[in-house]
PDB file of C-alpha atoms and ligand atoms in Angstrom:
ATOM      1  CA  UNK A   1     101.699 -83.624  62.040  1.00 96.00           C
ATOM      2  CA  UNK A   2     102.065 -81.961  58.584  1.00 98.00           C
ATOM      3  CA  UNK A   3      98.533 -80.968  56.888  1.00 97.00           C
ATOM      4  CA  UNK A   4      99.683 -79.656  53.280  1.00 97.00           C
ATOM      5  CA  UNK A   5      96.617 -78.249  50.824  1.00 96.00           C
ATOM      6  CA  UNK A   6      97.656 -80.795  47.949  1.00 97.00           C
ATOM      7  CA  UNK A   7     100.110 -83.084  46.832  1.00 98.00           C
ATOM      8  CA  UNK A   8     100.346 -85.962  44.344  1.00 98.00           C
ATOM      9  CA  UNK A   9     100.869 -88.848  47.407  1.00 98.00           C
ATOM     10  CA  UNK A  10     101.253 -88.472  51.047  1.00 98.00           C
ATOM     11  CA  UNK A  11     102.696 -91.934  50.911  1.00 98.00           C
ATOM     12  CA  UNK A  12     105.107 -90.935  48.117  1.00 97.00           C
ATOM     13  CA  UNK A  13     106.128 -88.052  49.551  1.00 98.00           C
ATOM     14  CA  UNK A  14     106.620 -90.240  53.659  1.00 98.00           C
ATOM     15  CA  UNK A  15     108.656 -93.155  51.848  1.00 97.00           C
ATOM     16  CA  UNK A  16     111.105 -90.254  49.890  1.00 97.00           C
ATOM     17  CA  UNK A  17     112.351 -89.147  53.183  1.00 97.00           C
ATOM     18  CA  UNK A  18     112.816 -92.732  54.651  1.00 96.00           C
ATOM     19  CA  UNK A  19     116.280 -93.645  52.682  1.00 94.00           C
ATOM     20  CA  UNK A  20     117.523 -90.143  53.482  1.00 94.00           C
ATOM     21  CA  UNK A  21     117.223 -91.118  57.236  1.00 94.00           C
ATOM     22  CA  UNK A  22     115.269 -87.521  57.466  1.00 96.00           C
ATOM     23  CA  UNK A  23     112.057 -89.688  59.126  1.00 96.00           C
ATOM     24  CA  UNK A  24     113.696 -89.354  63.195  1.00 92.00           C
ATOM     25  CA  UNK A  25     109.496 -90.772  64.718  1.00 95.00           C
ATOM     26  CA  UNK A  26     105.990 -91.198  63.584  1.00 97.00           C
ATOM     27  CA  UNK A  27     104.813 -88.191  61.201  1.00 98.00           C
ATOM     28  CA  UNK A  28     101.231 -87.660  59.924  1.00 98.00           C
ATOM     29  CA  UNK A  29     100.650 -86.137  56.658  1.00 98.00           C
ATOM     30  CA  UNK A  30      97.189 -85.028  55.456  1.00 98.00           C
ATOM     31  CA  UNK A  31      96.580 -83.353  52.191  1.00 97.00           C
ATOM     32  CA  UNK A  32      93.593 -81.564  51.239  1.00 94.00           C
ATOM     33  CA  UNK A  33      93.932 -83.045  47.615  1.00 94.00           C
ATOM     34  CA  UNK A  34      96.088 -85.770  46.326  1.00 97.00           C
ATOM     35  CA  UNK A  35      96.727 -85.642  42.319  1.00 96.00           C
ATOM     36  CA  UNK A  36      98.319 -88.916  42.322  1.00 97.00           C
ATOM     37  CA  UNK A  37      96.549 -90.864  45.399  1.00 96.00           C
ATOM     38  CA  UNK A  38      97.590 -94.444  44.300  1.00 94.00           C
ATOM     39  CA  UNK A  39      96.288 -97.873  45.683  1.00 92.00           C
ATOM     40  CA  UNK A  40      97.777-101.142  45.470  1.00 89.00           C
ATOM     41  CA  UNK A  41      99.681-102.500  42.196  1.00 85.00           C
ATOM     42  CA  UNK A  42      99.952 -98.488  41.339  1.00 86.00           C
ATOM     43  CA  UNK A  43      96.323 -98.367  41.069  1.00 92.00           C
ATOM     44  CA  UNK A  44      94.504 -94.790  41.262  1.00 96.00           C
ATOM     45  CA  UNK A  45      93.019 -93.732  44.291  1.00 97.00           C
ATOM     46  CA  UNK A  46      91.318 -90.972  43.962  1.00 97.00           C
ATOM     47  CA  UNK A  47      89.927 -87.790  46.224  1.00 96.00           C
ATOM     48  CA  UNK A  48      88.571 -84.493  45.543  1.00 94.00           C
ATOM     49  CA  UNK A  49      88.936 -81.047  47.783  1.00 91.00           C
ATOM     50  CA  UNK A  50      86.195 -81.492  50.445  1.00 92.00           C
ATOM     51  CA  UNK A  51      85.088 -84.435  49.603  1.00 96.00           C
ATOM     52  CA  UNK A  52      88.023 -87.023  50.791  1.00 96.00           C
ATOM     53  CA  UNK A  53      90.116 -87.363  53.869  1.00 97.00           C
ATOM     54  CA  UNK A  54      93.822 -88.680  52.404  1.00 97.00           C
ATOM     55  CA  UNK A  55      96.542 -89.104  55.030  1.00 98.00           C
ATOM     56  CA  UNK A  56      99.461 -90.958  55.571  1.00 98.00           C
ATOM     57  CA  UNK A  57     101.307 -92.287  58.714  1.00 98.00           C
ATOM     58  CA  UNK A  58     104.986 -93.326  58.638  1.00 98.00           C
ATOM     59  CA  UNK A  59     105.881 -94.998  61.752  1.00 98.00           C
ATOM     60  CA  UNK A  60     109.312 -97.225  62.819  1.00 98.00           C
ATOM     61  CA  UNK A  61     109.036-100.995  64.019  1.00 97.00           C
ATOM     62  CA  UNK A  62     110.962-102.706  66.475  1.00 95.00           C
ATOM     63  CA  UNK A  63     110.158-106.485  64.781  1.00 81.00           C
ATOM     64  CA  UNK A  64     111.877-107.393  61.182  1.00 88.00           C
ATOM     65  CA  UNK A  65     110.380-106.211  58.290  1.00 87.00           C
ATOM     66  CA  UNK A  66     109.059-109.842  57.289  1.00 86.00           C
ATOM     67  CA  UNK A  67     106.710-108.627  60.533  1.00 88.00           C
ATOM     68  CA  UNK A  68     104.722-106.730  59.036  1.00 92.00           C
ATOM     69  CA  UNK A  69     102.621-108.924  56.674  1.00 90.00           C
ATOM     70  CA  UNK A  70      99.484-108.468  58.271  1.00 94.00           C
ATOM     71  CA  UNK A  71      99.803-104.538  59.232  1.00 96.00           C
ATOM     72  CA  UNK A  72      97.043-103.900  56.411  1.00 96.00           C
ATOM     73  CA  UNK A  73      94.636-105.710  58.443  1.00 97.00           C
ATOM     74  CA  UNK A  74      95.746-104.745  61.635  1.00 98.00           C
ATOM     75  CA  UNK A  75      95.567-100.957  60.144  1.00 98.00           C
ATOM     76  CA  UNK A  76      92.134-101.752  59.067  1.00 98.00           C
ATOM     77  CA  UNK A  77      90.542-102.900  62.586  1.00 98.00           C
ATOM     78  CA  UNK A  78      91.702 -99.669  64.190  1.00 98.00           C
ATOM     79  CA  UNK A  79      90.258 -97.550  61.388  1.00 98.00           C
ATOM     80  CA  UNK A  80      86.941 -99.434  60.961  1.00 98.00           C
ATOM     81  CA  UNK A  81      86.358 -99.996  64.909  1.00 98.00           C
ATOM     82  CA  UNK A  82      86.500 -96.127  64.962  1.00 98.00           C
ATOM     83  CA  UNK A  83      84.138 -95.334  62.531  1.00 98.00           C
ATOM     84  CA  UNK A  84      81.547 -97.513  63.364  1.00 98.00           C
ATOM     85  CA  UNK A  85      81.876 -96.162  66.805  1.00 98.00           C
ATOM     86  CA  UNK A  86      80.717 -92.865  65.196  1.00 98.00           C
ATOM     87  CA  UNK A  87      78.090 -94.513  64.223  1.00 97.00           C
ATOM     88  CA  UNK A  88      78.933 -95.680  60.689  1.00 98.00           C
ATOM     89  CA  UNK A  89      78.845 -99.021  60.412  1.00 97.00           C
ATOM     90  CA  UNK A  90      81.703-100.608  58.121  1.00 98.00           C
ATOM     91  CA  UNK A  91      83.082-103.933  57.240  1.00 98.00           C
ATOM     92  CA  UNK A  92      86.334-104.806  56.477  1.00 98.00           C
ATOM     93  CA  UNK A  93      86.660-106.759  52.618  1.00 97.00           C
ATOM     94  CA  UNK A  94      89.832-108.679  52.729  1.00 96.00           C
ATOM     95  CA  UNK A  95      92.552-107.289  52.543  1.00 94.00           C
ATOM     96  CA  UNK A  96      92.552-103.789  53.128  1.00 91.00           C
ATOM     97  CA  UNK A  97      89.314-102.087  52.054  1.00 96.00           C
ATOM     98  CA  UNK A  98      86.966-100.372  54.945  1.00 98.00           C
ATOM     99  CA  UNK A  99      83.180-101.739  52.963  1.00 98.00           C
ATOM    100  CA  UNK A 100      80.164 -99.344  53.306  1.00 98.00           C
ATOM    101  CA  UNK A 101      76.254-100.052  52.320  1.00 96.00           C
ATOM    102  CA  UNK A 102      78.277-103.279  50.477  1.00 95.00           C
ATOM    103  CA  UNK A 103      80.696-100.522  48.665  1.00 97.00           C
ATOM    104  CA  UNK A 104      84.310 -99.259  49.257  1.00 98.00           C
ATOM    105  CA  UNK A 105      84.107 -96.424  51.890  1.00 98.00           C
ATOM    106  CA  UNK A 106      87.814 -96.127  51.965  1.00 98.00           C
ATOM    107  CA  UNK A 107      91.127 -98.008  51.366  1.00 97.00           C
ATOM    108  CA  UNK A 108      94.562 -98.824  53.038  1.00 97.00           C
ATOM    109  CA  UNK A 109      97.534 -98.673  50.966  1.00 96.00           C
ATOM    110  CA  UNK A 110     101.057 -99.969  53.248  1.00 96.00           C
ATOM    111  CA  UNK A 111     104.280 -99.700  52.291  1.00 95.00           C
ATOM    112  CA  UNK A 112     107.434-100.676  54.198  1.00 95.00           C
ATOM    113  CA  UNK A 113     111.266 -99.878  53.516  1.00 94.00           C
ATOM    114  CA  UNK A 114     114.148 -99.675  55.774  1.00 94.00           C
ATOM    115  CA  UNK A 115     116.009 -96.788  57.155  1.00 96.00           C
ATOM    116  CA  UNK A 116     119.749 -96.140  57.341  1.00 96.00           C
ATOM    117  CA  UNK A 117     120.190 -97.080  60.567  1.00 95.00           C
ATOM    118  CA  UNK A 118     118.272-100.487  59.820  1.00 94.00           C
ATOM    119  CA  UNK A 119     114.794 -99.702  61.392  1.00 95.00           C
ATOM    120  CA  UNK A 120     111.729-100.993  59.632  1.00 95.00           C
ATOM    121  CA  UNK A 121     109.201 -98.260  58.633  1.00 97.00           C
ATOM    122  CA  UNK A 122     106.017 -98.901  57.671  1.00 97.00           C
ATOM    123  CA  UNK A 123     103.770 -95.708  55.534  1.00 97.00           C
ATOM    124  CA  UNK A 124     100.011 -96.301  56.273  1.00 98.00           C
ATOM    125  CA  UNK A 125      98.156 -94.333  53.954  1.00 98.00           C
ATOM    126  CA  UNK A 126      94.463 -93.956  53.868  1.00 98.00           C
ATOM    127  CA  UNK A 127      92.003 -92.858  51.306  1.00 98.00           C
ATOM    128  CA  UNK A 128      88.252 -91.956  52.950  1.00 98.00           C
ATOM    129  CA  UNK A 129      85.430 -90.915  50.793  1.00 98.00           C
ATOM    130  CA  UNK A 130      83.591 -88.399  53.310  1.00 98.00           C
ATOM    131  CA  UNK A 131      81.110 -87.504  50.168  1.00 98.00           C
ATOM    132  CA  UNK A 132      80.885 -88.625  46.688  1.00 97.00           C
ATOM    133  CA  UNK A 133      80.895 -85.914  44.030  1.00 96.00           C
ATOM    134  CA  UNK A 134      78.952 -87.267  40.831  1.00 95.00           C
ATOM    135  CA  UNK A 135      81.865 -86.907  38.688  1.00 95.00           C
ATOM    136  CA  UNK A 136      84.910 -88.578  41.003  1.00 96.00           C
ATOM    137  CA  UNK A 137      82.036 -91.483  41.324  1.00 96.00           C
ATOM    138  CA  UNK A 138      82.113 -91.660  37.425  1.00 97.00           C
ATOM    139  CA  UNK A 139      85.164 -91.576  36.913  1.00 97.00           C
ATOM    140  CA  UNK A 140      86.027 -94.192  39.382  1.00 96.00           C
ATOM    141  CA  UNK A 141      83.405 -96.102  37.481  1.00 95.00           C
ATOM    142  CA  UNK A 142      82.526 -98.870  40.574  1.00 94.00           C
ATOM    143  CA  UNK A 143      80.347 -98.764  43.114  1.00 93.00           C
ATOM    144  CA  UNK A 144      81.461 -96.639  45.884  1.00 97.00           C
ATOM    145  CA  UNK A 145      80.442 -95.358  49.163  1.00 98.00           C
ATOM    146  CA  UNK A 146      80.315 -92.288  51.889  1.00 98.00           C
ATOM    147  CA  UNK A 147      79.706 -91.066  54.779  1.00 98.00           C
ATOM    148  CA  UNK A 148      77.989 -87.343  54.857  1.00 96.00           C
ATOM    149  CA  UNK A 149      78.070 -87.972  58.506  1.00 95.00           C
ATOM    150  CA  UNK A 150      81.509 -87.691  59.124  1.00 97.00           C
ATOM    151  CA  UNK A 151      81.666 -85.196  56.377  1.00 96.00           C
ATOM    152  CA  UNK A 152      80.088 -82.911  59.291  1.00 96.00           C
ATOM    153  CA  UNK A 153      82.220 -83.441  61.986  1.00 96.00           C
ATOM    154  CA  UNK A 154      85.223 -81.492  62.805  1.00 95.00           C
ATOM    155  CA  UNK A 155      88.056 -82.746  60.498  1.00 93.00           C
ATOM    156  CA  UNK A 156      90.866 -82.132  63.309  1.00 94.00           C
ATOM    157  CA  UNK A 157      88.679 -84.551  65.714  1.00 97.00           C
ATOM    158  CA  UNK A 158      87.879 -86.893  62.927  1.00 97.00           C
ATOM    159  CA  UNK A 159      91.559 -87.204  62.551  1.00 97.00           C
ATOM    160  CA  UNK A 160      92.354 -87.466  66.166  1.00 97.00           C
ATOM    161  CA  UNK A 161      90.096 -90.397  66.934  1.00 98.00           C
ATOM    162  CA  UNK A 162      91.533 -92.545  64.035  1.00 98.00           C
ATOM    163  CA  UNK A 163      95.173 -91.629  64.733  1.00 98.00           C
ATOM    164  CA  UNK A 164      94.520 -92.476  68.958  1.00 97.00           C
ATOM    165  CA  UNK A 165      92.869 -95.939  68.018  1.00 98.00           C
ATOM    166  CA  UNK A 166      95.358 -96.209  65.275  1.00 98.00           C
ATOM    167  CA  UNK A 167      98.738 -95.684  67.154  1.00 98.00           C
ATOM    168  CA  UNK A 168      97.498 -98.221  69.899  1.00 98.00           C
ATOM    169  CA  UNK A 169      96.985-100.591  67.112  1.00 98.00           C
ATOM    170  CA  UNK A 170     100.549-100.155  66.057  1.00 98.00           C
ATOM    171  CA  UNK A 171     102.277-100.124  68.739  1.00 97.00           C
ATOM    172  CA  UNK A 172     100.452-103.278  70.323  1.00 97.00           C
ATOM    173  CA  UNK A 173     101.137-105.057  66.933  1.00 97.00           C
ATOM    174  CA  UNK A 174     104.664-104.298  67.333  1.00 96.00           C
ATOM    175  CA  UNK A 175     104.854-106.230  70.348  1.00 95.00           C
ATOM    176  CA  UNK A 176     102.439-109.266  69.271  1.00 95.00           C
ATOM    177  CA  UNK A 177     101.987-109.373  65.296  1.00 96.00           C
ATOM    178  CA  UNK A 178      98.820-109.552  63.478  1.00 96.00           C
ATOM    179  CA  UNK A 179      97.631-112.744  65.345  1.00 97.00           C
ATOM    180  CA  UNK A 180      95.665-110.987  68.767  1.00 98.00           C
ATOM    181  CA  UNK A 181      94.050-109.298  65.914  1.00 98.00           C
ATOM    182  CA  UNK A 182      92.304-111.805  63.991  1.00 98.00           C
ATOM    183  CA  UNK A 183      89.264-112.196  66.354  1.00 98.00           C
ATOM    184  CA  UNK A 184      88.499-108.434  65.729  1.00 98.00           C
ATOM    185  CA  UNK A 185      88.936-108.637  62.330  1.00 98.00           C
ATOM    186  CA  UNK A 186      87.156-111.327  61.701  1.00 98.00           C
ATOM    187  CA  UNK A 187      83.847-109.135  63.582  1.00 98.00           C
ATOM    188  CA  UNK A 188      83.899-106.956  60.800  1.00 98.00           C
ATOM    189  CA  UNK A 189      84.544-109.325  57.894  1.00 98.00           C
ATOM    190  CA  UNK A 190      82.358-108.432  54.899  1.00 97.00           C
ATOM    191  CA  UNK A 191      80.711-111.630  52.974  1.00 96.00           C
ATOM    192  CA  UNK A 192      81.434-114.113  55.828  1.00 96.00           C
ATOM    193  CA  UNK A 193      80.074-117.279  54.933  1.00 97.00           C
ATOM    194  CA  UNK A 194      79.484-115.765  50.818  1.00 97.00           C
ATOM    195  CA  UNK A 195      80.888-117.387  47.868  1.00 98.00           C
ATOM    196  CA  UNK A 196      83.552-115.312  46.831  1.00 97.00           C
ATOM    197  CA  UNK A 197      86.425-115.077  43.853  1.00 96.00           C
ATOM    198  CA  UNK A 198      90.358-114.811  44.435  1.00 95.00           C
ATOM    199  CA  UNK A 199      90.860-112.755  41.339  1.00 94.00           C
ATOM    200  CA  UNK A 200      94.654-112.725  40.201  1.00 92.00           C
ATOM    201  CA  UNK A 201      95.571-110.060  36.767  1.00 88.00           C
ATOM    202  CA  UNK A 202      91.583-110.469  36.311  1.00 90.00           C
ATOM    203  CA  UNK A 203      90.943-113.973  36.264  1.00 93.00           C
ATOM    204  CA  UNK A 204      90.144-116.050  38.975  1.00 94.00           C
ATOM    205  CA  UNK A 205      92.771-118.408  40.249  1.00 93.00           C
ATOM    206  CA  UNK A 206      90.314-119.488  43.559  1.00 94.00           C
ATOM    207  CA  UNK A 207      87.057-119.969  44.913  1.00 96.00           C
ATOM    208  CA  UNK A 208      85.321-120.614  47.941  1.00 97.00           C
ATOM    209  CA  UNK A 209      82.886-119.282  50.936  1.00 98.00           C
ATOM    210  CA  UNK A 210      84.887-116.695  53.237  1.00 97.00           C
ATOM    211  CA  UNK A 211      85.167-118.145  56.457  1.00 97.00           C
ATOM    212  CA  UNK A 212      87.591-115.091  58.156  1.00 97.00           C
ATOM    213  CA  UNK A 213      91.476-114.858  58.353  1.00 97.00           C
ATOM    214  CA  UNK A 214      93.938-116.896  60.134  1.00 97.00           C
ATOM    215  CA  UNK A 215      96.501-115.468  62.552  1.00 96.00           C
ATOM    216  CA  UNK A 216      98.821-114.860  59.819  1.00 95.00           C
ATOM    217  CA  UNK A 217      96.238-112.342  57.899  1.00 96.00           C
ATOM    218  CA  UNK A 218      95.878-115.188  55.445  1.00 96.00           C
ATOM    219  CA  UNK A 219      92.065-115.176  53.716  1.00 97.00           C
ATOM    220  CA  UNK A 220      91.113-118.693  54.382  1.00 97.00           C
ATOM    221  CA  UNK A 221      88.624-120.313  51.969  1.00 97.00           C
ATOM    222  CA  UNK A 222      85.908-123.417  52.415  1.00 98.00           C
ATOM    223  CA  UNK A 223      85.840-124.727  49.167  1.00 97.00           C
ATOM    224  CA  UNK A 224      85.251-128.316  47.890  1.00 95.00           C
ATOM    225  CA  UNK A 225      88.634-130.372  48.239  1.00 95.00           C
ATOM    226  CA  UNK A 226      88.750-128.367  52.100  1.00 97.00           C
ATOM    227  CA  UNK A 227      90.135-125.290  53.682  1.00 97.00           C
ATOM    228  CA  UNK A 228      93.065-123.213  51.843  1.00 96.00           C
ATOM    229  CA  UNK A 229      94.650-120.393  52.865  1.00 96.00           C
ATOM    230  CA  UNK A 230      95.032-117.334  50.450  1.00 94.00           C
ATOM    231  CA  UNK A 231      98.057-114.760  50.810  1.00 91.00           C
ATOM    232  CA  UNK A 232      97.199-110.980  49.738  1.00 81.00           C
ATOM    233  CA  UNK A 233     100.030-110.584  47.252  1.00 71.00           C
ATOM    234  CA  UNK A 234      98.181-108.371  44.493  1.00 71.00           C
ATOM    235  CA  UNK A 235      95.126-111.138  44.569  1.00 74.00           C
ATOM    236  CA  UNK A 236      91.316-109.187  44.590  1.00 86.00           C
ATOM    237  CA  UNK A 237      88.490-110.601  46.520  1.00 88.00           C
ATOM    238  CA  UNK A 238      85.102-110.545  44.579  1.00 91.00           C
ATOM    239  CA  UNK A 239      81.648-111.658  45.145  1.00 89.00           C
ATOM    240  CA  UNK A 240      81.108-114.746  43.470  1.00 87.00           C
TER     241      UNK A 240
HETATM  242  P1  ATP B   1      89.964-104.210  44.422  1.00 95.66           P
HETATM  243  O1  ATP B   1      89.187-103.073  45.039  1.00 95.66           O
HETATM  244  O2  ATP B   1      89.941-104.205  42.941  1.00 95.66           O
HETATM  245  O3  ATP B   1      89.685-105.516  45.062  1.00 95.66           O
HETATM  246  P2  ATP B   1      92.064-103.313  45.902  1.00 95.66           P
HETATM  247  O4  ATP B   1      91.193-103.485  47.075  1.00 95.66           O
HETATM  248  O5  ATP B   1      93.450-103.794  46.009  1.00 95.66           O
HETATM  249  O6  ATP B   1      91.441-103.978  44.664  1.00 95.66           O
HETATM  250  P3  ATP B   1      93.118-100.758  45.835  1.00 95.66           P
HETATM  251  O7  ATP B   1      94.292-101.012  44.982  1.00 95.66           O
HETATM  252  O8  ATP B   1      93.299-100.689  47.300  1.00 95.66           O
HETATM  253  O9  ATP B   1      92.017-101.785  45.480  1.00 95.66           O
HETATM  254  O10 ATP B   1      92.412 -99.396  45.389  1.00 95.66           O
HETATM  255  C1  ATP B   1      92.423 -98.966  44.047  1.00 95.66           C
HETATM  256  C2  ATP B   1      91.065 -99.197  43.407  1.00 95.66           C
HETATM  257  O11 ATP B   1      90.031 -98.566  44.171  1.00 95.66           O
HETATM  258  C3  ATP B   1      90.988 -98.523  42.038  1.00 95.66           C
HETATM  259  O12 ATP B   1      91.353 -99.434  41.048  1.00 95.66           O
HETATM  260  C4  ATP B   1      89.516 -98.081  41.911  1.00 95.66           C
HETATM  261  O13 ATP B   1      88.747 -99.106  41.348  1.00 95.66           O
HETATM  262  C5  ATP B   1      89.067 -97.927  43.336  1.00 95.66           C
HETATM  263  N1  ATP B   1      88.988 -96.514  43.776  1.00 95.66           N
HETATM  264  C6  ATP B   1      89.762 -95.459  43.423  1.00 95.66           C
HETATM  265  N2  ATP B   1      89.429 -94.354  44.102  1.00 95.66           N
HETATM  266  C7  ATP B   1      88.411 -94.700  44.935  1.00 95.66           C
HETATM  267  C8  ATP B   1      87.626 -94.000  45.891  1.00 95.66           C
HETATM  268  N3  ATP B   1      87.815 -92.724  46.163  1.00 95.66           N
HETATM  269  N4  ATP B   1      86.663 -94.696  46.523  1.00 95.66           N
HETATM  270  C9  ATP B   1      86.432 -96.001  46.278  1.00 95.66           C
HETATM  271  N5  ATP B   1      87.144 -96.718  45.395  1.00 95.66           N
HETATM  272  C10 ATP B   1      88.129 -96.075  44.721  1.00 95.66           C
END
C-alpha cells in the first residue's frame, strides 16, 4: 500500500511500472490530491484535498486479457455493496459510475496491459466524492453527489472495507468472469425499467427502457423492434 499526498494519476503512475515488469503483486495507491485524475476517453476526473478519496489498485490475472471485459462492473458491485452497507445507499449507472440521490457519487476508471512475463494486469482506479466543495461542483458543471457520512469515518477503515470486499471480487472473477455477477449488479441498477439514451460522441445512436446487464456486462435494452444488447466501448447512458 503506497498513500502519496498528490500526484497527477494513481492509475498513470500503476500502468508506468507495468511494462517495466517493476509491478511483482497487487499494490494500492491513494493520493491525497490527483492534478490529473482522468475518467474514461481521457475525460477529467476531478478531486480536491479532503474532499475526495482517489486510489488505484493494480492487480495480475490468471484468465486472458480479452477476460476482463466486464471487470468495470464487477469492480463496481464490490464498491457499491460496501457503501451501502455503511449505510449509503448507491446505485450502479451502467457502466461504471457508483449513482447517489440520482447523481454520480464516484467513478471507476480500468485499464489493462500486459506484463513482461505475459500476465494480464488490470489498474482499478476510483474517484469518490466524500464532500462537494462549491467550486470543484462548478467546475465539474453536472450534477454530482456525496457522502458527508463517510467523510467522517476513519479514512484507513474506509479504505480497508472497500479493498476486503474488493479483492474478493477480483479474485472470484478471476476464476468465473463477470457472469456470477450479473444478479448483483443488476440489484443496484439505476433507472431499471426507465427510458434511457446510448449516447455515442454526443448523439444518440440507441434507445430503449434498461432492463439490467447480461452475463457478458452487456447493457441490454427493450426497445420497439425487441431486446439489443449494448457494449460499453466509450458509449454514455442518459436518461431519456
Ligand atoms: P458519463 O458520466 O458522461 O456518462 P462516464 O460515466 O464514462 O460518462 P467518466 O469518463 O467515468 O464518465 O468520468 C468523467 C466525467 O465525470 C467527466 O466528464 C465529468 O463530467 C464527470 N466528473 C468529473 N469529476 C467528477 C467528480 N468528482 N464527481 C462526479 N463527476 C465528475
Amino acid at each position: 500500500i503506497e498513500a502519496v499526498p498528490q500526484t497527477g494519476s494513481t492509475n498513470a503512475d500503476l500502468l508506468a511500472r507495468l511494462p517495466a515488469g517493476e509491478l511483482s503483486g497487487p499494490v494500492l495507491r491513494i493520493a491525497e490530491v490527483q492534478t490529473a485524475g482522468r475518467g474514461r476517453a481521457g475525460r477529467p476526473w476531478l478531486s480536491a484535498a479532503g474532499a475526495s478519496l482517489t486510489f488505484s489498485l493494480a492487480w495480475p490475472f490468471k484468465g486472458p486479457l480479452h477476460r476482463l471485459a466486464g471487470l468495470p462492473l464487477a469492480v463496481g458491485v464490490a464498491l457499491a455493496e460496501t457503501v451501502t452497507s455503511l449505510d449509503v445507499p448507491v446505485q450502479l449507472k451502467w457502466p461504471n459510475d457508483l449513482m447517489k440521490d440520482g447523481a454520480k457519487l464516484a467513478g471507476i476508471l480500468v485499464e489493462t496491459g500486459t506484463a513482461p512475463d505475459g500476465t494480464p494486469w488490470a489498474v482499478i482506479g476510483c474517484g469518490m466524492n466524500l464532500t462537494m466543495p462549491d467550486e470543484m461542483e462548478a467546475a465539474i458543471g453536472r450534477a454530482v453527489s456525496s457522502a458527508p457520512w463517510l467523510a467522517r469515518m476513519d479514512r484507513n477503515e474506509l479504505v480497508a472495507l472497500l479493498l476486503s470486499r474488493l479483492a474478493a471480487v477480483l479474485a472470484e472473477f478471476d476464476d468465473t468472469g463477470f457472469a456470477p455477477f450479473r444478479d448483483r449488479w443488476n440489484a443496484l441498477q439505476a433507472w431499471r425499467g426507465q427510458p434511457v439514451n446510448i449516447l455515442d460522441n454526443g448523439s444518440v445512436v440507441q434507445q430503449g427502457l434498461a432492463a439490467g446487464v447480461d452475463d457478458a456486462g452487456r447493457l441490454l435494452l427493450d426497445t420497439p423492434a425487441g431486446r439489443v444488447a449494448v457494449l460499453s466501448g466509450d458509449v454514455s447512458l442518459r436518461l431519456a
